[in-house]
Coordinates of C-alpha atoms in Angstrom, one line a residue:
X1 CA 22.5 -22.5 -20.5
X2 CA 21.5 -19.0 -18.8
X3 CA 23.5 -18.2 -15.8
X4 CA 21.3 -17.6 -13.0
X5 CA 21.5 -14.0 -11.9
X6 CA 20.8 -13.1 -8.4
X7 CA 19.2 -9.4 -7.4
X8 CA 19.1 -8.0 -4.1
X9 CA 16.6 -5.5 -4.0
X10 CA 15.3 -2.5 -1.9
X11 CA 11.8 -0.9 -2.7
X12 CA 11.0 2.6 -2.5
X13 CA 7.3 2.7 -3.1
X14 CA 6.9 5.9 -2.1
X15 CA 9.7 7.6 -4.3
X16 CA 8.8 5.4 -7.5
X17 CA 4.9 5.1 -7.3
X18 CA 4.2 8.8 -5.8
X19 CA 6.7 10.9 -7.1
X20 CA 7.0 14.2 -5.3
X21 CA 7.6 15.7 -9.2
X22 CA 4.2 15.9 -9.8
X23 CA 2.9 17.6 -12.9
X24 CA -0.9 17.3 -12.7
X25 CA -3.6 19.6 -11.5
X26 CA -4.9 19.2 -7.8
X27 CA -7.1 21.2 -5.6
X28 CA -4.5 20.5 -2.5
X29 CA -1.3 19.9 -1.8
X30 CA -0.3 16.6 -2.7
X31 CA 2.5 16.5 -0.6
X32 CA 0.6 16.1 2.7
X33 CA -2.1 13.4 1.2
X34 CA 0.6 11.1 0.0
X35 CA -1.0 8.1 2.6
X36 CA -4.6 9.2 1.7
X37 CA -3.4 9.0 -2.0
X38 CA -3.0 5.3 -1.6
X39 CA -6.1 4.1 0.2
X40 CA -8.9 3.1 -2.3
X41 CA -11.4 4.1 0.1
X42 CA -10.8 7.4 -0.1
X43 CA -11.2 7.4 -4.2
X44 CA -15.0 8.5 -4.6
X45 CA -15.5 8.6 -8.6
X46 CA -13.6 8.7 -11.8
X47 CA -14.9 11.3 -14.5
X48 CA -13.8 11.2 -17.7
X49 CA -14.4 13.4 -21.1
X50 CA -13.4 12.4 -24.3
X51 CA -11.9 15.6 -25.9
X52 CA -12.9 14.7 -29.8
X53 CA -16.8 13.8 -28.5
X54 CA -18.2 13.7 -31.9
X55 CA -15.5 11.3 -33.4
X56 CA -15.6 8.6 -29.8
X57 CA -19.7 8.9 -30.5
X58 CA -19.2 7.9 -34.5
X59 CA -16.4 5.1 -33.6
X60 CA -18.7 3.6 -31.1
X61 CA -21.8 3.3 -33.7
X62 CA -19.5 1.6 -36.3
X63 CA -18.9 -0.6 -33.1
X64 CA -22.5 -2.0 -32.4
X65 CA -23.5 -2.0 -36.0
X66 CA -20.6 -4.1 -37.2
X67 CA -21.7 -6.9 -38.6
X68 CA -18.8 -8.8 -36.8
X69 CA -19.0 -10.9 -33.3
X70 CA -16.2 -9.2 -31.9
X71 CA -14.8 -5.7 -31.6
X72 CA -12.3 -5.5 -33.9
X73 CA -8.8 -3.6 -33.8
X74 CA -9.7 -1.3 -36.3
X75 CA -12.3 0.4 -33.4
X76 CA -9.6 0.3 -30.8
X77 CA -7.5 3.3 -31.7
X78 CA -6.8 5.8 -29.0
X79 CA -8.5 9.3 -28.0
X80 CA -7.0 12.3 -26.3
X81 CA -9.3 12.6 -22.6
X82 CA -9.2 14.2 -19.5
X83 CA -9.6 11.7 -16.2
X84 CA -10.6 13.5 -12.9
X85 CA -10.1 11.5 -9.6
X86 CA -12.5 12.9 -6.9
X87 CA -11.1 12.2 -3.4
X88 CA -12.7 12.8 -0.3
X89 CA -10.3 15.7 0.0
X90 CA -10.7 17.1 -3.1
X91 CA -9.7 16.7 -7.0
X92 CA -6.7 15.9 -9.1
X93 CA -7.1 16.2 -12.7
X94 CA -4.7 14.5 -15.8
X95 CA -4.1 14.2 -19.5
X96 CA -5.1 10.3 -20.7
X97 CA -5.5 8.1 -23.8
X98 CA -8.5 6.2 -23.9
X99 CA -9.9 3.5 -26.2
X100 CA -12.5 0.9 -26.1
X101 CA -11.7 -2.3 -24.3
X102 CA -12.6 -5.9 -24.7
X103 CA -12.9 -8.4 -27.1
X104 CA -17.1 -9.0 -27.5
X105 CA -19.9 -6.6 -27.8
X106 CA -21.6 -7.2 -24.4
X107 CA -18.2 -4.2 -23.9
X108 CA -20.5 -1.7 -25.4
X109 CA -24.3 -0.7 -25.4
X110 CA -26.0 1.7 -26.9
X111 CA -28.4 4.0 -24.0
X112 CA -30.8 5.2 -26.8
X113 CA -32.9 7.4 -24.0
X114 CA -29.4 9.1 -23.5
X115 CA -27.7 8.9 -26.8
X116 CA -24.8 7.8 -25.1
X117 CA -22.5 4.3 -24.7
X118 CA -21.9 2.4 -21.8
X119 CA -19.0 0.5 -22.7
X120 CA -15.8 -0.9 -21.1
X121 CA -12.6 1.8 -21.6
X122 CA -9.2 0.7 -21.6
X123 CA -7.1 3.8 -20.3
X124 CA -3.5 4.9 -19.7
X125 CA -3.0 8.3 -17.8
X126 CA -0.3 10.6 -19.0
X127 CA 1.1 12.5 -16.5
X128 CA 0.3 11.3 -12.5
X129 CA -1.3 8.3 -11.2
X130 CA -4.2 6.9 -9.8
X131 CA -3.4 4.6 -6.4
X132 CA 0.1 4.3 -7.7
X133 CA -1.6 3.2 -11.0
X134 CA -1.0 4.5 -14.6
X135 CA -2.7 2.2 -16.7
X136 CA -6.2 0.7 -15.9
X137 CA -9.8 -0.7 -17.5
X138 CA -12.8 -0.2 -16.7
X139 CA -15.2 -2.7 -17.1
X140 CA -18.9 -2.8 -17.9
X141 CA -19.9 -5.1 -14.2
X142 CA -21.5 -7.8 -16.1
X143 CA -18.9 -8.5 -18.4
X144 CA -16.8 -9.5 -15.4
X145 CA -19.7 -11.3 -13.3
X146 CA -20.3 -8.3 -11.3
X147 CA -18.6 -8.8 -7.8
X148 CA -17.3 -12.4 -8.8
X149 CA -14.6 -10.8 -10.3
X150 CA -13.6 -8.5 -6.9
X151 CA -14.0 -12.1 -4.8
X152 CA -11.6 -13.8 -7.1
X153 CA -8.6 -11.3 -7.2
X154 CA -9.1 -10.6 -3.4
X155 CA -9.0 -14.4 -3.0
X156 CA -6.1 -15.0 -5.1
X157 CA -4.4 -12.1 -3.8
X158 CA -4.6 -13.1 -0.2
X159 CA -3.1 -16.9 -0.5
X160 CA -0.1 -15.1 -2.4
X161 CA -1.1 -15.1 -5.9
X162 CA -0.3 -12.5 -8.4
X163 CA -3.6 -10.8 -9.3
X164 CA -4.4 -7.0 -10.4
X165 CA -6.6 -4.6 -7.6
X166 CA -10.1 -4.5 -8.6
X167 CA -12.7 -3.1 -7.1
X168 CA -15.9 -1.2 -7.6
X169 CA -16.1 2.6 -8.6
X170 CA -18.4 5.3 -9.4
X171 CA -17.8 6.6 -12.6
X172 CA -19.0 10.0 -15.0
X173 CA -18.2 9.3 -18.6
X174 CA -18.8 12.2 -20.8
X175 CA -22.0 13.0 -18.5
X176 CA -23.3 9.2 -17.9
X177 CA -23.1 8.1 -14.6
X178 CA -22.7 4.3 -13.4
X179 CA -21.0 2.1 -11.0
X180 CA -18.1 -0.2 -13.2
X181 CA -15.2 -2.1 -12.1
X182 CA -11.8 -0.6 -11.7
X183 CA -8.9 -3.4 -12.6
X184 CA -4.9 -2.4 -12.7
X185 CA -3.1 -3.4 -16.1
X186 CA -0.1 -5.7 -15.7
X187 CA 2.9 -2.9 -15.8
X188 CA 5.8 -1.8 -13.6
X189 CA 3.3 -0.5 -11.1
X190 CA 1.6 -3.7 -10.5
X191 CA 4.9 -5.6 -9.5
X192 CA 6.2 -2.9 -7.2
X193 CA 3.1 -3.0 -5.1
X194 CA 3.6 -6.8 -4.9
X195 CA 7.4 -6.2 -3.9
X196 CA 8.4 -8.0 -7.6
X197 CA 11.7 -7.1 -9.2
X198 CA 10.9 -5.8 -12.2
X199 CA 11.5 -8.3 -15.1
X200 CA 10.0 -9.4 -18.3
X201 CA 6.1 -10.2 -18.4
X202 CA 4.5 -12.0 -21.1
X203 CA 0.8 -12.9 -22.2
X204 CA -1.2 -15.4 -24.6
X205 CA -1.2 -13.9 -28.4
X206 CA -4.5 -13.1 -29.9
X207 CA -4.0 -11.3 -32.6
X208 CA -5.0 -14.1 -35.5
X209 CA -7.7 -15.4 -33.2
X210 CA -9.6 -12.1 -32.9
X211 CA -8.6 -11.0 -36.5
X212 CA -9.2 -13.9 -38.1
X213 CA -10.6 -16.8 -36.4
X214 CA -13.4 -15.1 -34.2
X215 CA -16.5 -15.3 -37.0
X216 CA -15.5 -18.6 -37.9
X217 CA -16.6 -21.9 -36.5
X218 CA -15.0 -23.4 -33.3
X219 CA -12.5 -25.9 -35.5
X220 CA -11.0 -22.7 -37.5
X221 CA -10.9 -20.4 -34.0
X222 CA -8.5 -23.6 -32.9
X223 CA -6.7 -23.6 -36.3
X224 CA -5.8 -19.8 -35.3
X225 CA -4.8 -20.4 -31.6
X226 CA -2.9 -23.6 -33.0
X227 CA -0.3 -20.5 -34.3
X228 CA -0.9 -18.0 -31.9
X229 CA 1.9 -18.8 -29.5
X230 CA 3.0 -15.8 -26.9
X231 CA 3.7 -11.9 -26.7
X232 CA 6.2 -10.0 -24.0
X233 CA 4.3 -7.2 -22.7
X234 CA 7.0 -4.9 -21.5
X235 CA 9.4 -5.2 -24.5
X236 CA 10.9 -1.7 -24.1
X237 CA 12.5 -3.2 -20.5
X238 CA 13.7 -5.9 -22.2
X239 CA 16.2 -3.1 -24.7
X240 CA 16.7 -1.2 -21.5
X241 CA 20.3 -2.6 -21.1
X242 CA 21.4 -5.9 -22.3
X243 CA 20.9 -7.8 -18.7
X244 CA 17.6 -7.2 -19.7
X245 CA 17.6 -8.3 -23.4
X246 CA 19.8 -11.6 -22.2
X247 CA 16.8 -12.5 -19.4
X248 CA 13.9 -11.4 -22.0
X249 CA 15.2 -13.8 -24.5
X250 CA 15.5 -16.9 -22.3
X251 CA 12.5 -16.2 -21.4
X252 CA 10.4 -15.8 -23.9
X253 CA 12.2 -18.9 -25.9
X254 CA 11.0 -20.8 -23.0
X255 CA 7.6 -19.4 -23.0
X256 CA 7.4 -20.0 -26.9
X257 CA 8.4 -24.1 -26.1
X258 CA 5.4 -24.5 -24.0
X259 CA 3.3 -22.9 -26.8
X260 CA 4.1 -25.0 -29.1
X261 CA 4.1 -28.2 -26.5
X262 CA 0.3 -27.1 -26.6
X263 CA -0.2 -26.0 -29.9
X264 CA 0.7 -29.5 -31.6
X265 CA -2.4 -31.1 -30.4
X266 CA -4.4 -28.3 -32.2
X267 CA -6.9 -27.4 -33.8
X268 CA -8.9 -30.9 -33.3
X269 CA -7.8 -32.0 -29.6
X270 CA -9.5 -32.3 -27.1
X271 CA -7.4 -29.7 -24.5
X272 CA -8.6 -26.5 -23.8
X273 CA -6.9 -25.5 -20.5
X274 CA -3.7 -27.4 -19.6
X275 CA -0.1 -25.9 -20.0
X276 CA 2.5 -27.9 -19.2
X277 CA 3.3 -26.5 -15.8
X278 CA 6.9 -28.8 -15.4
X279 CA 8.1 -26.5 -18.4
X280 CA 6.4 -23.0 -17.2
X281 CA 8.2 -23.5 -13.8
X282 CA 11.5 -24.7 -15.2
X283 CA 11.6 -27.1 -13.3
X284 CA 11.9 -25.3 -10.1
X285 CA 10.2 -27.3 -7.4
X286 CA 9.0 -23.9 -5.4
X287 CA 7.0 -22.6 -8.4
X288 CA 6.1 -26.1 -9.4
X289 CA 3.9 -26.6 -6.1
X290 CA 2.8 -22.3 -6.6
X291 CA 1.3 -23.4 -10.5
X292 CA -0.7 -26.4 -9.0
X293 CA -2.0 -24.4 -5.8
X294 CA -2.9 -21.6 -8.4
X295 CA -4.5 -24.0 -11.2
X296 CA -6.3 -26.1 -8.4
X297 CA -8.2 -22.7 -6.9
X298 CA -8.9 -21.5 -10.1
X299 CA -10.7 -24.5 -11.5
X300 CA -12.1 -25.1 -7.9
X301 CA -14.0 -21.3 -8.5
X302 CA -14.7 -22.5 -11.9
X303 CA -12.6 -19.4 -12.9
X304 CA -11.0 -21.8 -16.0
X305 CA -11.6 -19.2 -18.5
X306 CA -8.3 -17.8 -17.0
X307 CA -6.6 -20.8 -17.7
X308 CA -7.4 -20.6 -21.7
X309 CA -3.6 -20.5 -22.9
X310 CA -4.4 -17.1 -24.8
X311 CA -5.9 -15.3 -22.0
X312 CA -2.7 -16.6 -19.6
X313 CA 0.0 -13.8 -18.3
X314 CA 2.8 -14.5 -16.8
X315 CA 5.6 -13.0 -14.8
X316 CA 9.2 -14.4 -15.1
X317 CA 10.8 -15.2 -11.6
X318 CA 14.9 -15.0 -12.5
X319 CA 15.7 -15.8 -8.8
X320 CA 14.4 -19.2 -10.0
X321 CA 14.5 -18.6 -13.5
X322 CA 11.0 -20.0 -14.1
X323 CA 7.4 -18.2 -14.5
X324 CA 5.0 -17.4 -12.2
X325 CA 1.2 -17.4 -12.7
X326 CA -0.6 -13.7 -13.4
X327 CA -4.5 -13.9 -13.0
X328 CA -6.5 -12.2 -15.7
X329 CA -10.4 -13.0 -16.8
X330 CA -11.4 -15.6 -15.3
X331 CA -15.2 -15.3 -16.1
X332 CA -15.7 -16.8 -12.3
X333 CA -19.3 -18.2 -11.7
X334 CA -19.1 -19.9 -8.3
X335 CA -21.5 -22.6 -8.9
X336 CA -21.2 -26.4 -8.1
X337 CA -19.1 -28.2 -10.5
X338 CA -20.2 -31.6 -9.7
X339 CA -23.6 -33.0 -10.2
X340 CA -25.7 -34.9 -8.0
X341 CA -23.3 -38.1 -8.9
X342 CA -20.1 -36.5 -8.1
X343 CA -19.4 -36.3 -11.7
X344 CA -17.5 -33.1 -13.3
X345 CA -19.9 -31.7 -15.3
X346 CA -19.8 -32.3 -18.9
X347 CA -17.7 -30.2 -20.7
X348 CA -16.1 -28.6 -17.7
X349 CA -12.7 -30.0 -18.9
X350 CA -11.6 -31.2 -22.2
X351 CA -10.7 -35.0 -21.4
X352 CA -7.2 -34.7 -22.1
X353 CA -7.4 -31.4 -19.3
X354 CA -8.5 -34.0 -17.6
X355 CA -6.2 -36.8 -18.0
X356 CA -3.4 -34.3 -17.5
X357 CA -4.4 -32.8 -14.5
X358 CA -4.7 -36.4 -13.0
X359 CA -0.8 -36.4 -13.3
X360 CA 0.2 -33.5 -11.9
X361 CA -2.4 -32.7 -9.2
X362 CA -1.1 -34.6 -5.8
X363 CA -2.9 -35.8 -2.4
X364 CA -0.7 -32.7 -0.7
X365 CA -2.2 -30.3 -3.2
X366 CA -5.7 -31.0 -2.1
X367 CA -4.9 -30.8 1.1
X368 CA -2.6 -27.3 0.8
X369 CA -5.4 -25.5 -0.5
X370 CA -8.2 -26.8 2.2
X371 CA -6.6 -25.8 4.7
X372 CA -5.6 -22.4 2.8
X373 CA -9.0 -21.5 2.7
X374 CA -10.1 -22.7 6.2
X375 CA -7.0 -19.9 7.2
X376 CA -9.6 -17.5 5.1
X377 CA -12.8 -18.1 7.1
X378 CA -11.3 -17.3 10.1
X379 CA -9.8 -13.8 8.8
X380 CA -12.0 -11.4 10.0
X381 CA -10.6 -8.3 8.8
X382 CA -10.4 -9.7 5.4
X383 CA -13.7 -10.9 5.2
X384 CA -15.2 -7.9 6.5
X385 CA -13.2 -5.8 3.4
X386 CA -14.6 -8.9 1.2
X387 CA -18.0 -8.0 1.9
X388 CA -17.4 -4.1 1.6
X389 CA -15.9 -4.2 -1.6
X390 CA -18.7 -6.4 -3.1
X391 CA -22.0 -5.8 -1.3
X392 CA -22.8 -9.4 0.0
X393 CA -23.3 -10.5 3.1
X394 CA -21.7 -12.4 6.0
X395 CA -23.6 -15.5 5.2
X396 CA -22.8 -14.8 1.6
X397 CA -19.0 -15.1 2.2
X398 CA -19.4 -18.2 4.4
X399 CA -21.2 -20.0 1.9
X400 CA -18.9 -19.2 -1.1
X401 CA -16.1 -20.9 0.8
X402 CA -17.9 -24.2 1.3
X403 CA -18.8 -24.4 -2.2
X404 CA -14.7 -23.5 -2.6
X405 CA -14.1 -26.7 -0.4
X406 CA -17.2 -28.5 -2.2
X407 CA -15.7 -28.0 -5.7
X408 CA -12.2 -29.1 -4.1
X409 CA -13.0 -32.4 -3.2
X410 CA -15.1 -32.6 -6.0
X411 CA -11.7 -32.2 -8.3
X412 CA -9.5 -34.6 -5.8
X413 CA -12.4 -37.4 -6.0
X414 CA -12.5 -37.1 -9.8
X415 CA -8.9 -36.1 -11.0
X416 CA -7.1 -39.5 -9.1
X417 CA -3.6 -39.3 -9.5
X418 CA -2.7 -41.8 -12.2
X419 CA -0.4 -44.5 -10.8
X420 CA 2.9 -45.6 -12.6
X421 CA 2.7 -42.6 -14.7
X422 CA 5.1 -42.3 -17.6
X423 CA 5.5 -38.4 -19.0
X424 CA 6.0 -38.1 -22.8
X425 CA 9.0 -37.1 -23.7
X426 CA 9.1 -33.8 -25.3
X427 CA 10.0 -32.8 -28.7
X428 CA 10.8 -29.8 -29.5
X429 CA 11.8 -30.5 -32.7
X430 CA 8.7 -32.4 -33.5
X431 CA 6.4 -29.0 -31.9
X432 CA 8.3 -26.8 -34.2
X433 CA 7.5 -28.5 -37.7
X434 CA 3.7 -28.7 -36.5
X435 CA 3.6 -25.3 -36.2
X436 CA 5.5 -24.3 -39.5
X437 CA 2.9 -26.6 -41.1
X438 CA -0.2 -25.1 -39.6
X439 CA 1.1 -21.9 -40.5
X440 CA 1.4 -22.7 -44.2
X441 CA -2.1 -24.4 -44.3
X442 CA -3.4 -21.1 -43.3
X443 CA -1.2 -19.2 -45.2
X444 CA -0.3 -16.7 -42.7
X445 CA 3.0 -15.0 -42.1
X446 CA 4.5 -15.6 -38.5
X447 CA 7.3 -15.6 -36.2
X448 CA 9.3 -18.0 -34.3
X449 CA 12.3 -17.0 -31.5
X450 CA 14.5 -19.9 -30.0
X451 CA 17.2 -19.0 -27.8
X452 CA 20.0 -21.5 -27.1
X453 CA 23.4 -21.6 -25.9
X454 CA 22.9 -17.1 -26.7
X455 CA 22.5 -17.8 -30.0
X456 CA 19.3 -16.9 -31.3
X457 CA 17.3 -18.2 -33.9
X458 CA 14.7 -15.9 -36.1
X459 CA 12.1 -17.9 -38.2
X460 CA 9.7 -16.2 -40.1
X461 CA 7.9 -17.2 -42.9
X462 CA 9.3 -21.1 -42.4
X463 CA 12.7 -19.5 -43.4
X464 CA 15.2 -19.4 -40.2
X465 CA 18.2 -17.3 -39.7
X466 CA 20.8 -18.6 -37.3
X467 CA 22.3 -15.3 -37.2
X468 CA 20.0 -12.8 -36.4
X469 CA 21.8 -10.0 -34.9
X470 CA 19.1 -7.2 -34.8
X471 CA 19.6 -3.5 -33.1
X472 CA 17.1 -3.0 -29.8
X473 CA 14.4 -1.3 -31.4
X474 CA 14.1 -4.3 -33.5
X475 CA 14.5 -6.4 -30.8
X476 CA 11.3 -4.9 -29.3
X477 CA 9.1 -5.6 -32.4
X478 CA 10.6 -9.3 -32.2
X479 CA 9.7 -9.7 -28.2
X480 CA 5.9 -8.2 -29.1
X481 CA 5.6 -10.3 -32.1
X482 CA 5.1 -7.2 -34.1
X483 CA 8.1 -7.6 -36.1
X484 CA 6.3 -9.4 -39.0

């Protein structure tokens, strides 16, 4: 067992997210817009030009006229650009890499009058930041509901969620001009503006689902998510020091067990959504009661597309050595999710979703989150930002919360708590040989970390090693699932 570790932690925001050792290319001083430097409003448009035109124009064609579903990795390499940020009080220019983003098509279209892409970019500055923020997408609108998006990390963000700033910008990309949807990446910068120690982040793995499982019908998608388990995100924190390593490899053998809690029931259950939420908060009754507020707002926004285990990112709380829930594409469509009977509507929830959710959702849950969003009616100021930062209107705002509270006691009337409930016992054990099976009927080459007791187990291939010792920069391939 892990020995808890305790941090007591100061935050310089100023000195770590706007450095005074600049190295980018204003037209002012920097030193006397440092405030102004933080406020979004004062961020007018992002241009950005693709240094190797030609070649971005060329990738993007083999893009739309792959015969594929999906974009695949192959068209996701990176591209040398430079990224202006016009203020209202002037410029700042820096070096960036830029590459396409997202996983379908409707991330890139063809404007044939212009004979240029719109298309969602995925991009990662070089030297300065933008609002404290070095990495970023930008997203076509529609591929994130237009303003539905904006609503749901605002709301999330406001009841004390962990959810990335997003927000509307104007854009110039290599001479085409359109309004598209700023969202931070899930980095360092993203937990220091939402006063969170830095510590080791983690997200669903989709590399055999996108590679492999995408053109194929839905039962051999499942088959690939059945071995897709979990990735850390900020592996090179975890070889940092070896505090790090030690709380990265807890973690992530923990993550990997509630994988593979969900992935025995693949390919041909019927769960879609539900991780075991007892194991992702360790037990811990705080972020116990934080996973069912979060899981009960998101499916009361019908946001569930968030919940889809390989969409999921997570942050790992070591005060109370458990994980906490990171919002990322939820698809949000804030309709009614009842029908005129005050039935769920049919294939909102997979029935065992369903059947679990009934055992972990509780009278007090309900109620938490009504009143949590009655708190929200009646904040002015935040409503009035709501309906700058999307375009609708008072009435608009007023009416999305009642379908909020709608949809809530739509969930509470329909997900009863199950009396006398007896939870499965877990086997771990069990989990594991399911997944080494699934991975031999697809005949795919995979890895497997447990840590227990610090001694770490390395399986790859369906062969284990009891003794794996590696150096850190193996380490980092191991933590990313990249080692294979």
């Amino acid at each position: 067992m892990l020995l808890k570790i305790f941090f007591l932690t100061i935050f310089f925001f100023s000195s770590s997210i706007f450095s005074n050792e600049l190295k980018y290319n204003c037209t002012f001083d920097e030193k006397f817009f440092i405030e102004d430097l933080r406020n979004q409003n004062n961020l007018l448009e992002i241009k950005i030009k693709i240094n190797d035109y030609r070649s971005w124009i060329k990738n993007g064609m083999r893009i739309v006229t792959d015969i594929n579903k999906n974009i695949k990795n192959r068209y996701k390499k990176r591209y040398s650009g430079i990224v202006t940020a016009k203020y209202s009080f002037g410029e700042c220019e820096f070096k960036a890499r830029i590459r396409q983003h997202g996983d379908w098509k409707d991330h890139i279209q063809y404007i044939s009058n212009e004979n240029k892409f719109s298309q969602s970019l995925n991009i990662r500055l070089e030297n300065g930041n933008i609002l404290g923020i070095v990495d970023f997408i930008l997203f076509i609108p529609k591929t994130r509901n237009n303003s539905n998006e904006i609503l749901t990390t605002s709301i999330l963000t406001e009841l004390g969620h962990l959810a990335p700033r997003t927000f509307f910008i104007n854009t110039n990309i290599n001479e085409h001009k359109s309004s598209m949807i700023f969202q931070e990446k899930i980095r360092k910068e993203f937990l220091e503006i939402n006063q969170k120690r830095e510590s080791a982040l983690f997200e669903g793995e989709e590399q055999f689902i996108w590679e492999m499982g995408v053109n194929k019908n839905s039962e051999d998608f499942r088959k690939y998510e059945s071995v897709s388990l979990s990735r850390m995100i900020n592996s090179t924190w975890a070889t940092r020091n070896k505090t790090n390593l030690l709380i990265s490899k807890y973690s992530y053998s923990k993550l990997q067990n509630v994988y593979l809690n969900y992935a025995k029931n693949l390919p041909n259950s019927d769960i879609f959504y539900s991780l075991d939420i007892e194991l992702l908060s360790n037990f811990s009754n705080k972020l116990f009661r934080k996973w069912l507020r979060y899981e009960l707002l998101i499916l009361s926004i019908n946001a569930q597309h968030a919940l889809r285990p390989h969409n999921r990112k997570f942050y790992w709380n070591n005060l109370y050595e458990g994980f906490e829930p990171i919002y990322y594409d939820g698809d949000t469509n804030f309709i009614q999710i009842c029908d005129s009977k005050g039935k769920l509507l049919s294939n909102y929830l997979g029935e065992k979703d369903i059947q679990y959710y009934k055992n972990v959702f509780k009278r007090e849950t309900y109620e938490e989150l009504i009143n949590s969003i009655n708190i929200l009616k009646n904040k002015n100021k935040f409503n009035s930002t709501l309906e700058k930062n999307t375009g609708l209107e008072k009435d608009d705002i007023k009416q999305l919360y009642n379908l909020i509270e709608s949809n809530i006691d739509c969930l509470k009337n329909n997900l009863i708590q199950l009396e006398n409930k007896n939870p499965k016992k877990i086997n771990f054990h069990e989990n594991y040989s399911i997944f080494k099976n699934n991975l031999k009927k697809l005949n795919l080459d995979s890895l497997l970390f447990e840590n227990h007791n610090n001694k770490n187990l390395l399986c790859i291939n369906n062969k284990c090693d009891e003794t794996f010792m590696p150096n850190l920069d193996t380490w980092n391939k191991v933590l990313k699932r990249d080692y294979v």
